Amino acid sequence: MSYFTTEMAHHVISKMTSLESDLCEIYENHGLNFRQSPGRRNAIISQMQEVATAEALNAYGQIARVDGRTGYPDVCVDSLYRELECKLTSGSGGNWSLQADYSTLEKKGQIDFLYILADAEFDN
């Protein structure tokens, strides 16, 4: 996936960590722990991953958009006729699940993935 650069990754991660930090504070103000359930946290933060990825691609000369609907690509890179699926995972017991369902791969034929692997504190 040569069209996605290190600078773009830094932009995406910065936006995601900022949102995660803000949400931790909001949850704490209500007596909750945002990091208690990594799966729930990741589901909420993943929208920022998609939006920030499209922002980064657009800022570096591509034409990209986020759809967000179920069954549609997370990010369409229209200028390259590519689809980009964004995945955020926190791992479990030292294992990272980097997977996609077979029916999606079979239907699409070709798809790019952008995986973000995060620790429980969301700082690595």
CSV table of C-alpha atoms in Angstrom, one decimal:
chain,number,residue,atom,x,y,z
A,1,MET,CA,0.0,0.0,0.0
A,2,SER,CA,2.6,2.5,-1.2
A,3,TYR,CA,0.1,5.4,-1.3
A,4,PHE,CA,-0.1,5.6,2.6
A,5,THR,CA,3.0,7.3,4.1
A,6,THR,CA,4.5,7.4,7.6
A,7,GLU,CA,3.4,11.1,7.8
A,8,MET,CA,-0.2,10.0,7.2
A,9,ALA,CA,0.1,7.3,9.8
A,10,HIS,CA,1.3,9.9,12.3
A,11,HIS,CA,-1.7,12.1,11.5
A,12,VAL,CA,-4.2,9.2,12.0
A,13,ILE,CA,-2.6,8.1,15.3
A,14,SER,CA,-2.5,11.6,16.6
A,15,LYS,CA,-6.2,12.1,15.9
A,16,MET,CA,-7.1,8.7,17.4
A,17,THR,CA,-5.1,9.3,20.6
A,18,SER,CA,-6.5,12.7,21.1
A,19,LEU,CA,-10.1,11.4,20.8
A,20,GLU,CA,-9.3,8.5,23.1
A,21,SER,CA,-7.8,10.8,25.7
A,22,ASP,CA,-10.9,13.1,25.6
A,23,LEU,CA,-13.2,10.2,25.9
A,24,CYS,CA,-11.3,8.8,28.9
A,25,GLU,CA,-11.9,12.1,30.6
A,26,ILE,CA,-15.6,12.2,29.8
A,27,TYR,CA,-16.1,8.7,31.0
A,28,GLU,CA,-14.2,9.4,34.2
A,29,ASN,CA,-16.4,12.4,34.8
A,30,HIS,CA,-19.3,10.0,34.8
A,31,GLY,CA,-17.7,7.4,37.1
A,32,LEU,CA,-16.8,5.1,34.2
A,33,ASN,CA,-13.6,3.6,32.8
A,34,PHE,CA,-13.3,4.0,29.0
A,35,ARG,CA,-10.4,1.6,28.8
A,36,GLN,CA,-12.2,-1.2,30.8
A,37,SER,CA,-13.5,-2.7,27.6
A,38,PRO,CA,-10.9,-2.5,24.8
A,39,GLY,CA,-13.4,-3.9,22.3
A,40,ARG,CA,-16.0,-1.2,23.0
A,41,ARG,CA,-13.3,1.5,23.0
A,42,ASN,CA,-11.9,0.3,19.7
A,43,ALA,CA,-15.4,0.3,18.1
A,44,ILE,CA,-15.8,3.9,19.1
A,45,ILE,CA,-12.3,5.1,18.2
A,46,SER,CA,-12.3,3.3,14.8
A,47,GLN,CA,-14.6,5.9,13.3
A,48,MET,CA,-11.8,8.5,13.9
A,49,GLN,CA,-9.3,6.1,12.2
A,50,GLU,CA,-11.5,6.1,9.1
A,51,VAL,CA,-12.1,9.9,9.1
A,52,ALA,CA,-8.5,10.8,9.8
A,53,THR,CA,-7.2,8.3,7.2
A,54,ALA,CA,-9.4,10.0,4.5
A,55,GLU,CA,-8.2,13.4,5.8
A,56,ALA,CA,-4.6,12.4,5.5
A,57,LEU,CA,-5.0,10.9,2.0
A,58,ASN,CA,-6.8,14.1,0.8
A,59,ALA,CA,-4.1,16.3,2.4
A,60,TYR,CA,-1.4,14.4,0.4
A,61,GLY,CA,-3.1,14.7,-3.0
A,62,GLN,CA,-5.4,11.7,-3.2
A,63,ILE,CA,-9.2,11.9,-3.4
A,64,ALA,CA,-10.6,9.9,-0.6
A,65,ARG,CA,-14.0,9.7,1.3
A,66,VAL,CA,-15.5,7.8,4.2
A,67,ASP,CA,-18.8,6.1,3.8
A,68,GLY,CA,-19.4,4.5,7.1
A,69,ARG,CA,-22.4,2.3,6.2
A,70,THR,CA,-22.4,-1.4,6.9
A,71,GLY,CA,-21.2,-3.4,3.9
A,72,TYR,CA,-19.4,-0.5,2.3
A,73,PRO,CA,-15.6,0.2,2.4
A,74,ASP,CA,-14.3,2.2,5.3
A,75,VAL,CA,-12.4,4.5,3.0
A,76,CYS,CA,-12.8,4.8,-0.7
A,77,VAL,CA,-9.6,6.1,-2.4
A,78,ASP,CA,-11.4,7.3,-5.5
A,79,SER,CA,-8.3,8.7,-7.2
A,80,LEU,CA,-6.7,5.2,-7.2
A,81,TYR,CA,-9.9,3.1,-7.5
A,82,ARG,CA,-9.0,1.4,-4.3
A,83,GLU,CA,-10.9,0.4,-1.1
A,84,LEU,CA,-9.2,0.7,2.2
A,85,GLU,CA,-10.5,-1.2,5.3
A,86,CYS,CA,-9.4,0.3,8.6
A,87,LYS,CA,-8.9,-2.0,11.6
A,88,LEU,CA,-8.1,-1.2,15.2
A,89,THR,CA,-7.2,-4.1,17.5
A,90,SER,CA,-5.8,-4.3,21.0
A,91,GLY,CA,-4.7,-7.9,20.9
A,92,SER,CA,-5.5,-10.6,23.5
A,93,GLY,CA,-3.0,-12.5,25.5
A,94,GLY,CA,-0.1,-11.4,23.3
A,95,ASN,CA,-1.9,-12.3,20.1
A,96,TRP,CA,-3.0,-9.9,17.4
A,97,SER,CA,-6.0,-10.8,15.2
A,98,LEU,CA,-5.4,-9.5,11.7
A,99,GLN,CA,-8.3,-11.0,9.8
A,100,ALA,CA,-11.1,-10.3,7.4
A,101,ASP,CA,-14.0,-12.5,6.5
A,102,TYR,CA,-13.6,-14.7,3.4
A,103,SER,CA,-16.9,-13.5,1.8
A,104,THR,CA,-15.6,-9.9,1.8
A,105,LEU,CA,-12.3,-10.9,0.2
A,106,GLU,CA,-14.0,-13.2,-2.3
A,107,LYS,CA,-16.5,-10.5,-3.3
A,108,LYS,CA,-14.0,-7.6,-3.5
A,109,GLY,CA,-11.1,-9.5,-5.1
A,110,GLN,CA,-8.7,-6.8,-4.0
A,111,ILE,CA,-8.8,-4.7,-0.9
A,112,ASP,CA,-6.2,-2.8,1.2
A,113,PHE,CA,-6.0,-2.9,5.0
A,114,LEU,CA,-4.7,-0.4,7.5
A,115,TYR,CA,-4.3,-2.1,10.9
A,116,ILE,CA,-3.6,-0.1,14.0
A,117,LEU,CA,-2.4,-2.2,16.9
A,118,ALA,CA,-2.9,-0.5,20.3
A,119,ASP,CA,-2.1,-1.5,23.9
A,120,ALA,CA,-4.6,-1.3,26.7
A,121,GLU,CA,-3.6,2.2,27.7
A,122,PHE,CA,-3.7,3.3,24.1
A,123,ASP,CA,-0.2,4.8,24.3
A,124,ASN,CA,1.8,2.2,22.2
